[in-house]
Coordinates of N, CA and C in Angstrom, one line a residue:
M1 N 0.9 -1.2 0.0 CA 0.0 0.0 0.0 C 0.9 1.2 0.0
T2 N 0.6 2.2 -0.9 CA 1.4 3.4 -0.9 C 0.9 4.4 0.1
E3 N 1.7 5.4 0.2 CA 1.4 6.5 1.2 C 0.1 7.2 0.7
R4 N 0.0 7.4 -0.5 CA -1.2 8.1 -1.1 C -2.5 7.3 -0.9
E5 N -2.4 6.0 -1.1 CA -3.5 5.1 -0.9 C -3.9 5.1 0.6
Y6 N -2.9 5.0 1.5 CA -3.2 5.0 2.9 C -3.9 6.3 3.3
G7 N -3.4 7.5 2.8 CA -4.0 8.8 3.1 C -5.4 8.8 2.6
K8 N -5.7 8.2 1.5 CA -7.1 8.2 1.0 C -8.0 7.4 1.9
I9 N -7.5 6.3 2.4 CA -8.3 5.4 3.3 C -8.6 6.1 4.6
V10 N -7.5 6.8 5.1 CA -7.7 7.5 6.4 C -8.7 8.6 6.2
K11 N -8.6 9.4 5.1 CA -9.6 10.5 4.9 C -11.0 10.0 4.8
E12 N -11.2 8.8 4.1 CA -12.5 8.2 4.0 C -13.1 7.8 5.3
M13 N -12.2 7.2 6.2 CA -12.6 6.6 7.4 C -12.8 7.7 8.6
S14 N -12.1 8.8 8.5 CA -12.2 9.8 9.5 C -13.5 10.5 9.5
P15 N -14.0 10.7 10.7 CA -15.3 11.4 10.8 C -15.1 12.9 10.3
K16 N -16.2 13.4 9.7 CA -16.1 14.8 9.2 C -16.3 15.7 10.4
S17 N -15.5 16.7 10.4 CA -15.5 17.7 11.5 C -16.5 18.8 11.2
P18 N -17.4 19.1 12.1 CA -18.3 20.2 11.9 C -17.7 21.5 12.2
V19 N -16.8 22.0 11.2 CA -16.0 23.2 11.4 C -16.8 24.4 11.7
W20 N -17.9 24.6 10.9 CA -18.7 25.9 11.1 C -19.4 25.9 12.5
K21 N -19.9 24.7 12.9 CA -20.6 24.6 14.2 C -19.5 24.8 15.3
D22 N -18.4 24.2 15.2 CA -17.3 24.4 16.2 C -16.9 25.9 16.3
L23 N -16.8 26.6 15.1 CA -16.4 28.0 15.1 C -17.5 28.8 15.8
L24 N -18.7 28.5 15.5 CA -19.8 29.3 16.0 C -19.9 29.1 17.6
M25 N -19.8 27.9 18.0 CA -19.8 27.6 19.5 C -18.7 28.2 20.2
A26 N -17.5 28.2 19.6 CA -16.3 28.8 20.2 C -16.5 30.3 20.3
F27 N -17.0 30.9 19.3 CA -17.3 32.3 19.3 C -18.3 32.7 20.3
L28 N -19.4 32.0 20.4 CA -20.5 32.3 21.3 C -20.1 32.1 22.7
V29 N -19.5 31.0 23.1 CA -19.1 30.7 24.5 C -18.0 31.7 24.9
G30 N -17.0 31.9 24.0 CA -15.9 32.8 24.4 C -16.5 34.2 24.6
G31 N -17.4 34.6 23.7 CA -18.1 35.9 23.9 C -18.9 36.0 25.2
L32 N -19.6 34.9 25.5 CA -20.4 34.9 26.8 C -19.5 35.0 28.0
I33 N -18.3 34.3 28.0 CA -17.4 34.4 29.1 C -16.9 35.9 29.2
C34 N -16.5 36.5 28.1 CA -16.1 37.9 28.1 C -17.2 38.8 28.6
T35 N -18.4 38.5 28.1 CA -19.6 39.3 28.6 C -19.8 39.2 30.1
L36 N -19.7 38.0 30.6 CA -19.8 37.7 32.0 C -18.7 38.6 32.8
G37 N -17.5 38.6 32.2 CA -16.4 39.4 32.8 C -16.8 40.9 32.8
Q38 N -17.4 41.4 31.8 CA -17.9 42.8 31.7 C -19.0 43.0 32.7
V39 N -19.9 42.0 32.9 CA -21.0 42.2 33.8 C -20.4 42.3 35.2
F40 N -19.4 41.4 35.6 CA -18.8 41.5 36.9 C -18.1 42.8 37.1
M41 N -17.5 43.3 36.0 CA -16.7 44.6 36.1 C -17.7 45.7 36.4
N42 N -18.8 45.8 35.7 CA -19.8 46.8 35.9 C -20.4 46.7 37.3
W43 N -20.7 45.5 37.7 CA -21.3 45.3 39.0 C -20.3 45.8 40.1
Y44 N -19.1 45.4 40.0 CA -18.1 45.9 41.0 C -17.9 47.4 41.0
A45 N -18.0 48.0 39.8 CA -17.9 49.5 39.7 C -19.2 50.1 40.3
K46 N -20.3 49.4 40.1 CA -21.5 50.0 40.8 C -21.5 49.9 42.3
L47 N -20.7 48.9 42.8 CA -20.6 48.7 44.2 C -19.6 49.8 44.8
G48 N -19.0 50.5 43.9 CA -18.1 51.6 44.4 C -16.6 51.4 44.1
L49 N -16.2 50.4 43.5 CA -14.8 50.2 43.2 C -14.4 51.0 42.0
E50 N -13.2 51.5 42.1 CA -12.6 52.3 40.9 C -12.5 51.3 39.7
Q51 N -12.3 51.9 38.5 CA -12.3 51.1 37.3 C -11.2 50.0 37.4
E52 N -10.0 50.3 37.8 CA -8.9 49.4 37.8 C -9.2 48.3 38.9
M53 N -9.7 48.6 40.0 CA -10.0 47.6 41.0 C -11.2 46.8 40.6
A54 N -12.2 47.4 39.9 CA -13.3 46.6 39.4 C -12.8 45.6 38.4
G55 N -11.9 45.9 37.6 CA -11.3 45.0 36.6 C -10.6 43.8 37.3
T56 N -9.8 44.2 38.3 CA -9.1 43.2 39.1 C -10.1 42.2 39.8
A57 N -11.1 42.8 40.4 CA -12.1 41.9 41.1 C -12.9 41.1 40.1
A58 N -13.2 41.6 38.9 CA -13.8 40.8 37.8 C -12.9 39.6 37.4
S59 N -11.7 39.9 37.2 CA -10.7 38.9 36.8 C -10.6 37.8 37.9
M60 N -10.6 38.2 39.2 CA -10.5 37.2 40.3 C -11.8 36.4 40.3
S61 N -13.0 37.0 40.0 CA -14.2 36.3 40.0 C -14.3 35.3 38.9
L62 N -13.7 35.6 37.7 CA -13.7 34.7 36.6 C -12.8 33.5 36.9
V63 N -11.6 33.8 37.6 CA -10.7 32.7 37.9 C -11.4 31.8 39.0
A64 N -12.0 32.4 40.0 CA -12.6 31.6 41.0 C -13.8 30.7 40.4
L65 N -14.6 31.3 39.6 CA -15.7 30.6 38.9 C -15.1 29.4 38.1
S66 N -14.1 29.7 37.3 CA -13.5 28.7 36.5 C -12.9 27.5 37.3
A67 N -12.2 27.9 38.4 CA -11.7 26.8 39.2 C -12.8 26.0 39.9
L68 N -13.8 26.7 40.3 CA -15.0 26.0 40.9 C -15.6 25.0 39.9
L69 N -15.9 25.5 38.7 CA -16.5 24.7 37.7 C -15.5 23.5 37.3
T70 N -14.2 23.7 37.3 CA -13.3 22.6 37.1 C -13.4 21.6 38.2
G71 N -13.4 22.1 39.4 CA -13.5 21.2 40.6 C -14.8 20.3 40.6
L72 N -15.8 20.9 40.1 CA -17.1 20.2 40.0 C -17.2 19.4 38.7
S73 N -16.2 19.3 37.9 CA -16.1 18.6 36.6 C -17.2 19.1 35.6
L74 N -17.5 20.4 35.7 CA -18.4 21.0 34.8 C -17.7 21.8 33.7
Y75 N -16.5 22.2 34.0 CA -15.8 23.0 32.9 C -15.4 22.1 31.7
D76 N -15.1 20.9 32.0 CA -14.8 19.9 30.9 C -16.0 19.6 30.1
D77 N -17.2 19.5 30.7 CA -18.4 19.3 30.0 C -18.7 20.5 29.1
L78 N -18.5 21.7 29.6 CA -18.7 22.9 28.8 C -17.7 22.9 27.6
A79 N -16.5 22.6 27.9 CA -15.4 22.6 26.8 C -15.7 21.6 25.7
K80 N -16.4 20.5 26.0 CA -16.8 19.5 25.0 C -17.7 20.1 24.0
H81 N -18.5 21.0 24.4 CA -19.5 21.6 23.5 C -19.0 22.9 22.9
A82 N -18.2 23.7 23.7 CA -17.7 25.0 23.3 C -16.4 25.0 22.6
G83 N -15.6 23.9 22.8 CA -14.3 23.9 22.2 C -13.4 25.0 22.6
A84 N -12.8 25.7 21.7 CA -11.8 26.7 22.0 C -12.4 27.9 22.7
G85 N -13.7 28.0 22.7 CA -14.3 29.2 23.4 C -14.1 29.2 24.8
T86 N -13.7 28.1 25.4 CA -13.4 28.1 26.9 C -12.0 28.4 27.1
L87 N -11.2 28.7 26.1 CA -9.8 29.0 26.3 C -9.6 30.5 26.4
V88 N -10.6 31.2 26.7 CA -10.4 32.7 27.0 C -9.3 32.7 28.0
P89 N -8.3 33.5 27.8 CA -7.0 33.4 28.6 C -7.2 33.2 30.1
I90 N -8.0 34.0 30.7 CA -8.0 33.9 32.2 C -8.7 32.7 32.7
T91 N -9.8 32.3 32.1 CA -10.5 31.2 32.5 C -9.8 29.9 32.1
G92 N -9.3 29.9 30.9 CA -8.5 28.7 30.4 C -7.3 28.4 31.3
F93 N -6.6 29.5 31.7 CA -5.5 29.3 32.5 C -5.8 28.8 33.9
A94 N -6.9 29.3 34.5 CA -7.4 28.8 35.8 C -7.7 27.3 35.7
N95 N -8.4 27.0 34.6 CA -8.7 25.6 34.4 C -7.5 24.7 34.2
A96 N -6.5 25.2 33.5 CA -5.2 24.5 33.3 C -4.5 24.2 34.6
I97 N -4.6 25.1 35.6 CA -4.0 24.9 36.9 C -4.8 24.0 37.8
A98 N -6.1 24.2 37.7 CA -7.0 23.4 38.6 C -7.2 22.0 38.2
A99 N -7.2 21.7 36.9 CA -7.5 20.4 36.4 C -6.5 19.3 36.8
P100 N -5.2 19.5 36.7 CA -4.3 18.5 37.2 C -4.4 18.3 38.7
A101 N -4.6 19.4 39.4 CA -4.8 19.3 40.9 C -6.0 18.4 41.2
V102 N -7.1 18.5 40.6 CA -8.3 17.7 40.8 C -8.0 16.3 40.4
E103 N -7.3 16.1 39.3 CA -7.0 14.7 38.8 C -6.2 13.9 39.8
F104 N -5.3 14.6 40.5 CA -4.4 13.8 41.4 C -4.7 14.0 42.9
K105 N -5.9 14.4 43.2 CA -6.3 14.6 44.6 C -6.3 13.3 45.4
T106 N -6.4 12.2 44.8 CA -6.4 10.9 45.5 C -5.0 10.6 46.0
E107 N -4.0 11.2 45.5 CA -2.6 11.0 46.0 C -2.2 11.9 47.2
G108 N -3.2 12.6 47.7 CA -3.0 13.5 48.8 C -2.7 14.9 48.5
F109 N -2.7 15.8 49.5 CA -2.6 17.2 49.2 C -1.2 17.6 48.7
V110 N -0.1 17.1 49.4 CA 1.2 17.6 49.0 C 1.7 16.9 47.8
L111 N 1.7 15.5 47.7 CA 2.2 14.8 46.6 C 1.2 14.8 45.4
G112 N 0.0 15.0 45.7 CA -1.0 15.0 44.6 C -1.4 16.4 44.1
V113 N -2.2 17.1 44.9 CA -2.7 18.4 44.5 C -1.6 19.4 44.3
A114 N -0.8 19.6 45.3 CA 0.3 20.7 45.3 C 1.3 20.4 44.2
A115 N 1.7 19.1 44.1 CA 2.8 18.8 43.1 C 2.3 18.8 41.7
K116 N 1.1 18.5 41.4 CA 0.6 18.4 40.1 C -0.1 19.7 39.6
M117 N -0.3 20.6 40.5 CA -1.1 21.8 40.2 C -0.5 22.6 39.0
F118 N 0.9 22.7 39.0 CA 1.5 23.5 38.0 C 2.1 22.6 36.8
T119 N 1.6 21.4 36.7 CA 2.2 20.6 35.6 C 2.0 21.2 34.2
I120 N 0.9 21.7 33.9 CA 0.6 22.3 32.6 C 1.0 23.8 32.6
A121 N 0.6 24.5 33.7 CA 0.8 25.9 33.7 C 2.2 26.3 34.1
G122 N 2.9 25.5 34.8 CA 4.2 25.8 35.3 C 5.2 26.3 34.3
P123 N 5.3 25.6 33.2 CA 6.3 26.1 32.2 C 5.9 27.5 31.6
V124 N 4.6 27.8 31.6 CA 4.1 29.1 31.1 C 4.5 30.1 32.1
I125 N 4.3 29.8 33.4 CA 4.7 30.8 34.4 C 6.2 31.0 34.5
V126 N 7.0 30.0 34.4 CA 8.4 30.1 34.4 C 8.9 30.9 33.2
Y127 N 8.4 30.6 32.0 CA 8.8 31.4 30.8 C 8.4 32.8 30.9
G128 N 7.2 33.1 31.4 CA 6.7 34.5 31.6 C 7.6 35.3 32.6
L129 N 7.9 34.6 33.7 CA 8.7 35.3 34.7 C 10.1 35.5 34.1
S130 N 10.7 34.5 33.5 CA 12.1 34.6 32.9 C 12.1 35.7 31.9
A131 N 11.1 35.7 31.0 CA 11.1 36.8 30.0 C 10.9 38.2 30.6
S132 N 10.1 38.3 31.6 CA 10.0 39.6 32.2 C 11.3 40.1 32.9
V133 N 12.0 39.1 33.5 CA 13.3 39.5 34.2 C 14.3 39.9 33.1
I134 N 14.4 39.2 32.0 CA 15.3 39.6 30.9 C 14.9 40.9 30.3
Y135 N 13.6 41.1 30.1 CA 13.2 42.4 29.6 C 13.5 43.5 30.5
G136 N 13.3 43.3 31.8 CA 13.6 44.3 32.8 C 15.0 44.6 32.9
L137 N 15.9 43.6 32.8 CA 17.3 43.9 32.7 C 17.7 44.7 31.5
I138 N 17.2 44.3 30.4 CA 17.5 45.1 29.1 C 17.0 46.5 29.3
Y139 N 15.8 46.7 29.8 CA 15.3 48.1 30.0 C 16.2 48.8 31.0
W140 N 16.6 48.2 32.0 CA 17.4 48.9 33.1 C 18.8 49.3 32.4
I141 N 19.4 48.4 31.7 CA 20.7 48.7 31.0 C 20.5 49.8 30.0
Y142 N 19.4 49.8 29.3 CA 19.1 50.9 28.3 C 19.0 52.2 29.0
Q143 N 18.3 52.2 30.2 CA 18.1 53.5 30.9 C 19.5 54.0 31.4
I144 N 20.4 53.1 31.8 CA 21.7 53.6 32.3 C 22.5 54.1 31.1
V145 N 22.5 53.4 30.0 CA 23.3 53.8 28.8 C 22.7 55.1 28.2
K146 N 21.5 55.3 28.3 CA 20.8 56.5 27.7 C 21.2 57.7 28.5

């Protein structure tokens, strides 16, 4: 069997992906998450918080809600239908941290939850911190030379 024949068989046997449905669901769910964030922000502003603090409180609320839904195994159910729409950065990141912790809770708090919590998100955090330190040093040197 040639590579071309194998590719043809694989293409025929593979289920057709509902691309337009997936795109629509990702758009709608991602938009709903962002709308919920705006609702939180407006609510916190109405309670008397300044704009910056209202944004921070809204972000914290989205993270807490995402972690709660992950802990209750509801975030994955939502992601099955919404696809990439649940990857809105702040909620997707909270899910990425909480999911491994929930998965390994049977191994105990220290060796399970705490050790596995940053399995996925850890490299992102390390890269982000490293990049910010390098950028800060470059900026500092530039200010001295200037």
